[in-house]
């Protein structure tokens, strides 16, 4: 396991300590907005990039070199571990995960047995090891990455992306025994995936629950929280910060903290002051500039960044600056670099 990166503002913030400045990183910073990423991707599929350790490590490192962010996020996909275990799952251009044979019965759940990161995703382990070699020289920690059981389940049950999630909710409410077995199996896979990344060198982990925002608080508590809590509990002995992020989850933030997260990501739909009231004073918050703002003129972006920082100051507690979702592909990289510089300059405690 990699020792904690000395002096990391990101890790200090995740622990609720006072960092030398507010740390910055961007969700989806590794990839599509960078010209060097597009050049590297030419002639390759997304799956090929993930499965090539040299390429995945390079993509992970690119935004650190360009923007000077305070943390790297491992380049992967929330479906990577499951697709390596189960044939017929792929990531298609402009479609995302596609599942040829959706998971809708108890028998389907048995297809998720036997996952072993060393056997099924050795390229993930090697890519992490390669990335941290350079990150160590830069003093930048690596964030491990996995999809939360609920969000991965939605893809498996729906057969891909969905707008209504009708198959997911039908299974969840109509056959809870199968639903809980599915999420329990996915929780085990998430734990093994993240533990392997930490063992290989990741200094923190983030669990992405992209579609949890479709749920009511009652649904989340009954049908999702137990599996998510199992993931965080399965990482507790590693001693690394555990971050939880979801989209449209403003009403669920308290429950996401209850699941066992050390820090909670906040999307752009809820203020940091409101988020603070929902998770308590001691929990570090991550967020939450609207990604579309980064498409605006530099002065507009700078003003919006200042508003987020002001909101964080009013909210109190520890803050990690990020977007309230992922970097949009058409974002000018220079804008992201300027955001990092502004946050560092505005919050320096030197």
XYZ file of C-alpha atoms in Angstrom:
350
model
C 0.000 0.000 0.000
C 1.282 3.479 -0.875
C 2.196 5.730 2.077
C 0.174 8.926 2.409
C 1.469 11.654 0.133
C 3.287 14.077 2.427
C 1.898 17.595 2.425
C -1.074 16.806 0.175
C -3.706 19.521 0.491
C -6.302 17.133 -0.928
C -5.680 14.393 1.633
C -5.560 16.945 4.456
C -8.938 18.319 3.387
C -10.434 14.839 3.132
C -9.349 14.226 6.734
C -11.019 17.437 7.875
C -7.687 19.136 8.543
C -6.720 22.648 7.445
C -4.784 22.423 4.150
C -2.315 25.025 2.882
C -4.953 25.999 0.307
C -8.301 24.700 -0.880
C -7.464 21.687 -3.046
C -8.840 21.411 -6.577
C -9.511 18.566 -8.944
C -12.174 18.039 -11.600
C -14.434 15.085 -12.160
C -13.750 13.725 -15.658
C -10.533 15.759 -15.751
C -8.813 12.751 -17.298
C -9.952 12.607 -20.876
C -12.168 14.170 -23.396
C -11.529 17.905 -22.975
C -7.766 17.554 -23.489
C -6.178 17.624 -26.961
C -3.408 15.303 -25.759
C -6.086 12.797 -24.747
C -7.802 12.994 -28.132
C -4.472 12.474 -29.854
C -3.727 9.457 -27.699
C -7.192 8.016 -28.267
C -6.986 8.225 -32.069
C -7.575 4.752 -33.510
C -8.444 3.210 -30.130
C -11.738 2.269 -28.525
C -12.511 3.338 -24.974
C -12.216 -0.269 -23.797
C -8.801 -0.576 -25.438
C -7.576 2.522 -23.614
C -8.761 1.260 -20.239
C -7.210 -2.145 -20.827
C -3.798 -0.772 -21.825
C -1.958 0.069 -18.572
C 0.473 2.462 -20.224
C -2.356 4.377 -21.905
C -4.617 4.438 -18.825
C -1.759 5.681 -16.669
C -0.867 8.379 -19.180
C -4.468 9.613 -19.392
C -4.624 9.705 -15.588
C -1.496 11.892 -15.504
C -2.330 14.333 -18.305
C -4.563 16.745 -16.339
C -2.111 16.806 -13.433
C 0.675 17.985 -15.710
C -1.492 20.489 -17.571
C -3.671 21.987 -14.835
C -1.671 21.530 -11.641
C -4.622 19.913 -9.869
C -4.155 18.615 -6.331
C -5.295 15.057 -7.043
C -5.428 12.636 -9.939
C -8.494 10.513 -10.590
C -7.831 7.074 -12.012
C -8.925 6.713 -15.632
C -11.485 3.923 -15.816
C -15.231 3.366 -16.047
C -17.844 2.390 -13.503
C -18.620 -0.773 -15.458
C -15.008 -1.930 -15.974
C -14.868 -4.656 -13.327
C -18.261 -6.121 -14.215
C -17.526 -6.074 -17.955
C -14.276 -7.955 -17.313
C -16.192 -10.605 -15.380
C -19.258 -10.937 -17.609
C -19.088 -11.327 -21.407
C -21.416 -9.208 -23.509
C -20.807 -5.881 -21.746
C -19.082 -3.061 -23.589
C -18.747 0.723 -23.701
C -20.026 2.070 -27.001
C -19.353 5.539 -28.492
C -22.151 8.003 -27.688
C -24.050 5.276 -25.822
C -21.971 4.387 -22.800
C -22.297 0.924 -21.233
C -24.276 -1.578 -23.309
C -25.353 -4.921 -21.827
C -26.391 -7.529 -24.377
C -28.216 -9.714 -21.849
C -29.700 -7.563 -19.035
C -29.722 -8.764 -15.416
C -33.336 -9.224 -14.274
C -33.578 -12.572 -12.481
C -31.951 -14.303 -9.529
C -30.150 -16.575 -11.982
C -28.599 -13.516 -13.613
C -27.038 -12.511 -10.293
C -25.001 -15.718 -10.301
C -23.094 -14.335 -13.293
C -21.429 -11.893 -10.888
C -19.729 -14.551 -8.773
C -15.999 -15.221 -8.722
C -14.572 -11.751 -9.328
C -10.842 -11.457 -8.633
C -9.078 -8.187 -9.555
C -5.761 -9.954 -10.163
C -7.429 -12.309 -12.619
C -10.060 -10.090 -14.229
C -8.566 -6.575 -14.204
C -4.777 -6.930 -13.913
C -4.455 -3.972 -16.285
C -6.159 -1.748 -13.700
C -3.642 -2.736 -11.049
C -0.706 -2.160 -13.393
C -2.071 1.196 -14.571
C -2.383 2.411 -10.976
C 1.162 1.291 -10.226
C 2.485 3.086 -13.304
C 0.596 6.295 -12.575
C 1.760 6.619 -8.975
C 5.417 6.435 -10.013
C 5.148 9.899 -11.599
C 2.551 11.160 -9.133
C 4.955 10.457 -6.274
C 7.535 12.735 -7.866
C 4.869 15.457 -8.124
C 3.554 14.959 -4.600
C 0.040 14.350 -5.918
C -2.251 11.601 -4.586
C -4.264 9.242 -6.774
C -7.985 8.766 -6.180
C -9.222 5.238 -6.816
C -12.469 4.886 -8.704
C -15.498 2.584 -8.706
C -19.179 2.676 -9.516
C -21.623 2.432 -6.611
C -23.754 -0.735 -6.510
C -26.976 1.109 -7.354
C -25.698 2.903 -10.441
C -23.936 -0.174 -11.807
C -27.139 -2.128 -11.184
C -29.160 0.352 -13.259
C -26.961 -0.296 -16.279
C -27.106 -4.063 -15.820
C -30.874 -4.147 -15.341
C -31.777 -1.589 -18.012
C -29.269 -2.917 -20.550
C -27.618 0.521 -20.766
C -28.555 4.127 -20.118
C -32.151 4.905 -19.265
C -34.416 7.909 -18.797
C -37.210 6.304 -16.827
C -35.375 3.399 -15.101
C -38.544 1.378 -15.357
C -36.851 -2.036 -15.231
C -34.719 -0.973 -12.277
C -37.616 0.255 -10.180
C -39.803 -2.685 -11.158
C -37.141 -5.117 -9.969
C -36.385 -3.069 -6.856
C -39.995 -2.916 -5.682
C -41.397 -6.052 -7.314
C -38.652 -8.565 -6.529
C -36.657 -7.182 -3.593
C -35.001 -10.535 -2.908
C -33.332 -10.497 -6.324
C -32.633 -6.776 -6.020
C -30.782 -7.126 -2.720
C -28.825 -10.116 -4.017
C -27.776 -8.067 -7.057
C -26.644 -5.063 -5.028
C -24.859 -7.270 -2.508
C -22.863 -8.915 -5.283
C -22.026 -5.532 -6.818
C -20.948 -4.217 -3.411
C -18.491 -7.096 -3.127
C -17.081 -6.288 -6.575
C -16.746 -2.589 -5.702
C -14.910 -3.412 -2.474
C -12.468 -5.728 -4.239
C -11.942 -3.238 -7.054
C -11.152 -0.352 -4.718
C -9.024 -2.419 -2.364
C -6.923 -3.542 -5.325
C -6.429 0.069 -6.408
C -5.391 1.154 -2.910
C -3.006 -1.784 -2.607
C -1.509 -0.741 -5.949
C -0.998 2.848 -4.786
C -4.210 4.904 -4.643
C -4.300 7.240 -1.630
C -8.071 7.828 -1.552
C -11.175 6.364 -3.154
C -14.343 7.809 -4.637
C -17.574 5.911 -5.141
C -19.694 7.318 -7.969
C -23.459 6.897 -7.681
C -24.380 8.732 -10.864
C -28.079 7.808 -10.916
C -28.960 7.784 -7.212
C -30.771 11.081 -7.717
C -33.734 9.259 -9.271
C -34.611 7.854 -5.858
C -36.684 9.171 -2.992
C -35.103 9.284 0.448
C -37.247 6.335 1.515
C -36.153 4.289 -1.513
C -32.501 5.115 -0.966
C -32.612 4.179 2.695
C -34.376 0.848 2.098
C -32.995 -0.339 -1.208
C -29.569 1.281 -1.641
C -27.965 2.403 1.602
C -27.195 -1.124 2.919
C -25.106 -2.036 -0.134
C -23.330 1.319 -0.217
C -22.573 1.021 3.494
C -21.120 -2.413 2.837
C -18.679 -0.899 0.334
C -17.461 1.805 2.702
C -17.233 -0.636 5.620
C -15.205 -2.972 3.429
C -12.593 -0.228 2.962
C -12.461 1.102 6.519
C -9.375 -0.827 7.576
C -7.312 0.676 4.730
C -7.222 4.070 6.409
C -7.705 6.050 3.167
C -10.314 8.800 2.690
C -13.594 7.538 1.233
C -15.570 10.023 -0.865
C -19.133 9.569 -2.107
C -20.634 11.486 -5.030
C -23.964 11.337 -6.812
C -25.866 13.448 -9.319
C -29.116 15.115 -8.278
C -28.617 13.836 -4.746
C -29.199 17.033 -2.773
C -32.004 15.435 -0.773
C -29.897 12.324 -0.169
C -26.693 13.931 1.125
C -27.400 13.092 4.745
C -28.007 9.447 3.872
C -24.886 9.332 1.692
C -22.882 10.477 4.700
C -24.703 7.936 6.870
C -23.553 5.204 4.488
C -20.014 5.732 5.756
C -18.376 8.330 3.520
C -15.602 10.454 5.010
C -16.322 13.254 2.510
C -19.370 13.952 0.351
C -19.489 15.362 -3.183
C -22.118 18.005 -3.903
C -23.509 18.562 -7.379
C -24.343 21.994 -8.764
C -28.052 21.821 -7.904
C -27.617 22.454 -4.184
C -25.568 25.084 -2.382
C -22.670 24.158 -0.151
C -24.420 25.891 2.748
C -27.484 23.687 2.282
C -25.252 20.633 1.901
C -23.466 21.517 5.132
C -26.770 21.572 6.992
C -27.545 18.082 5.692
C -24.228 16.327 6.400
C -23.093 18.100 9.556
C -20.215 20.375 10.417
C -17.437 17.781 10.483
C -17.830 16.251 7.000
C -15.635 17.663 4.221
C -17.616 18.831 1.200
C -16.504 18.546 -2.413
C -17.897 20.706 -5.210
C -19.669 22.342 -6.846
C -19.222 24.679 -9.842
C -21.750 24.040 -12.626
C -19.722 22.431 -15.468
C -21.505 24.561 -18.062
C -20.120 27.710 -16.436
C -16.680 26.565 -17.553
C -17.860 27.143 -21.149
C -18.347 30.874 -20.501
C -16.007 33.838 -20.824
C -13.099 33.945 -18.338
C -14.612 36.788 -16.303
C -17.881 34.880 -15.916
C -16.001 31.781 -14.824
C -13.887 33.735 -12.332
C -16.960 35.306 -10.758
C -18.663 31.925 -10.485
C -15.579 30.379 -8.864
C -15.546 33.210 -6.338
C -19.198 32.539 -5.514
C -18.461 28.868 -4.824
C -15.558 29.820 -2.576
C -17.716 32.366 -0.769
C -20.443 29.760 -0.308
C -17.857 27.330 1.085
C -16.651 29.970 3.536
C -20.188 30.581 4.768
C -20.856 26.851 4.992
C -17.770 26.364 7.127
C -15.818 23.165 7.565
C -13.430 21.738 5.029
C -13.889 22.238 1.279
C -12.466 20.524 -1.802
C -13.138 22.555 -4.938
C -14.552 20.591 -7.848
C -17.235 20.770 -10.478
C -20.763 19.762 -9.605
C -20.443 16.984 -12.188
C -17.940 16.111 -14.931
C -15.912 18.281 -17.293
C -17.803 18.773 -20.567
C -15.910 17.680 -23.704
C -16.017 21.147 -25.280
C -14.435 22.849 -22.254
C -11.354 24.963 -23.017
C -8.497 23.400 -20.997
C -7.089 26.862 -20.347
C -10.228 27.698 -18.371
C -9.681 24.714 -16.091
C -6.065 25.717 -15.550
C -7.187 29.236 -14.653
C -9.720 27.867 -12.146
C -6.989 25.928 -10.363
C -4.779 29.018 -10.202
C -7.627 31.191 -8.921
C -8.632 28.775 -6.173
C -5.032 28.335 -5.034
C -4.393 32.072 -5.074
C -7.635 32.976 -3.325
C -7.356 30.422 -0.545
C -3.609 30.272 0.140
C -2.794 30.186 3.827
C 0.939 30.632 3.310
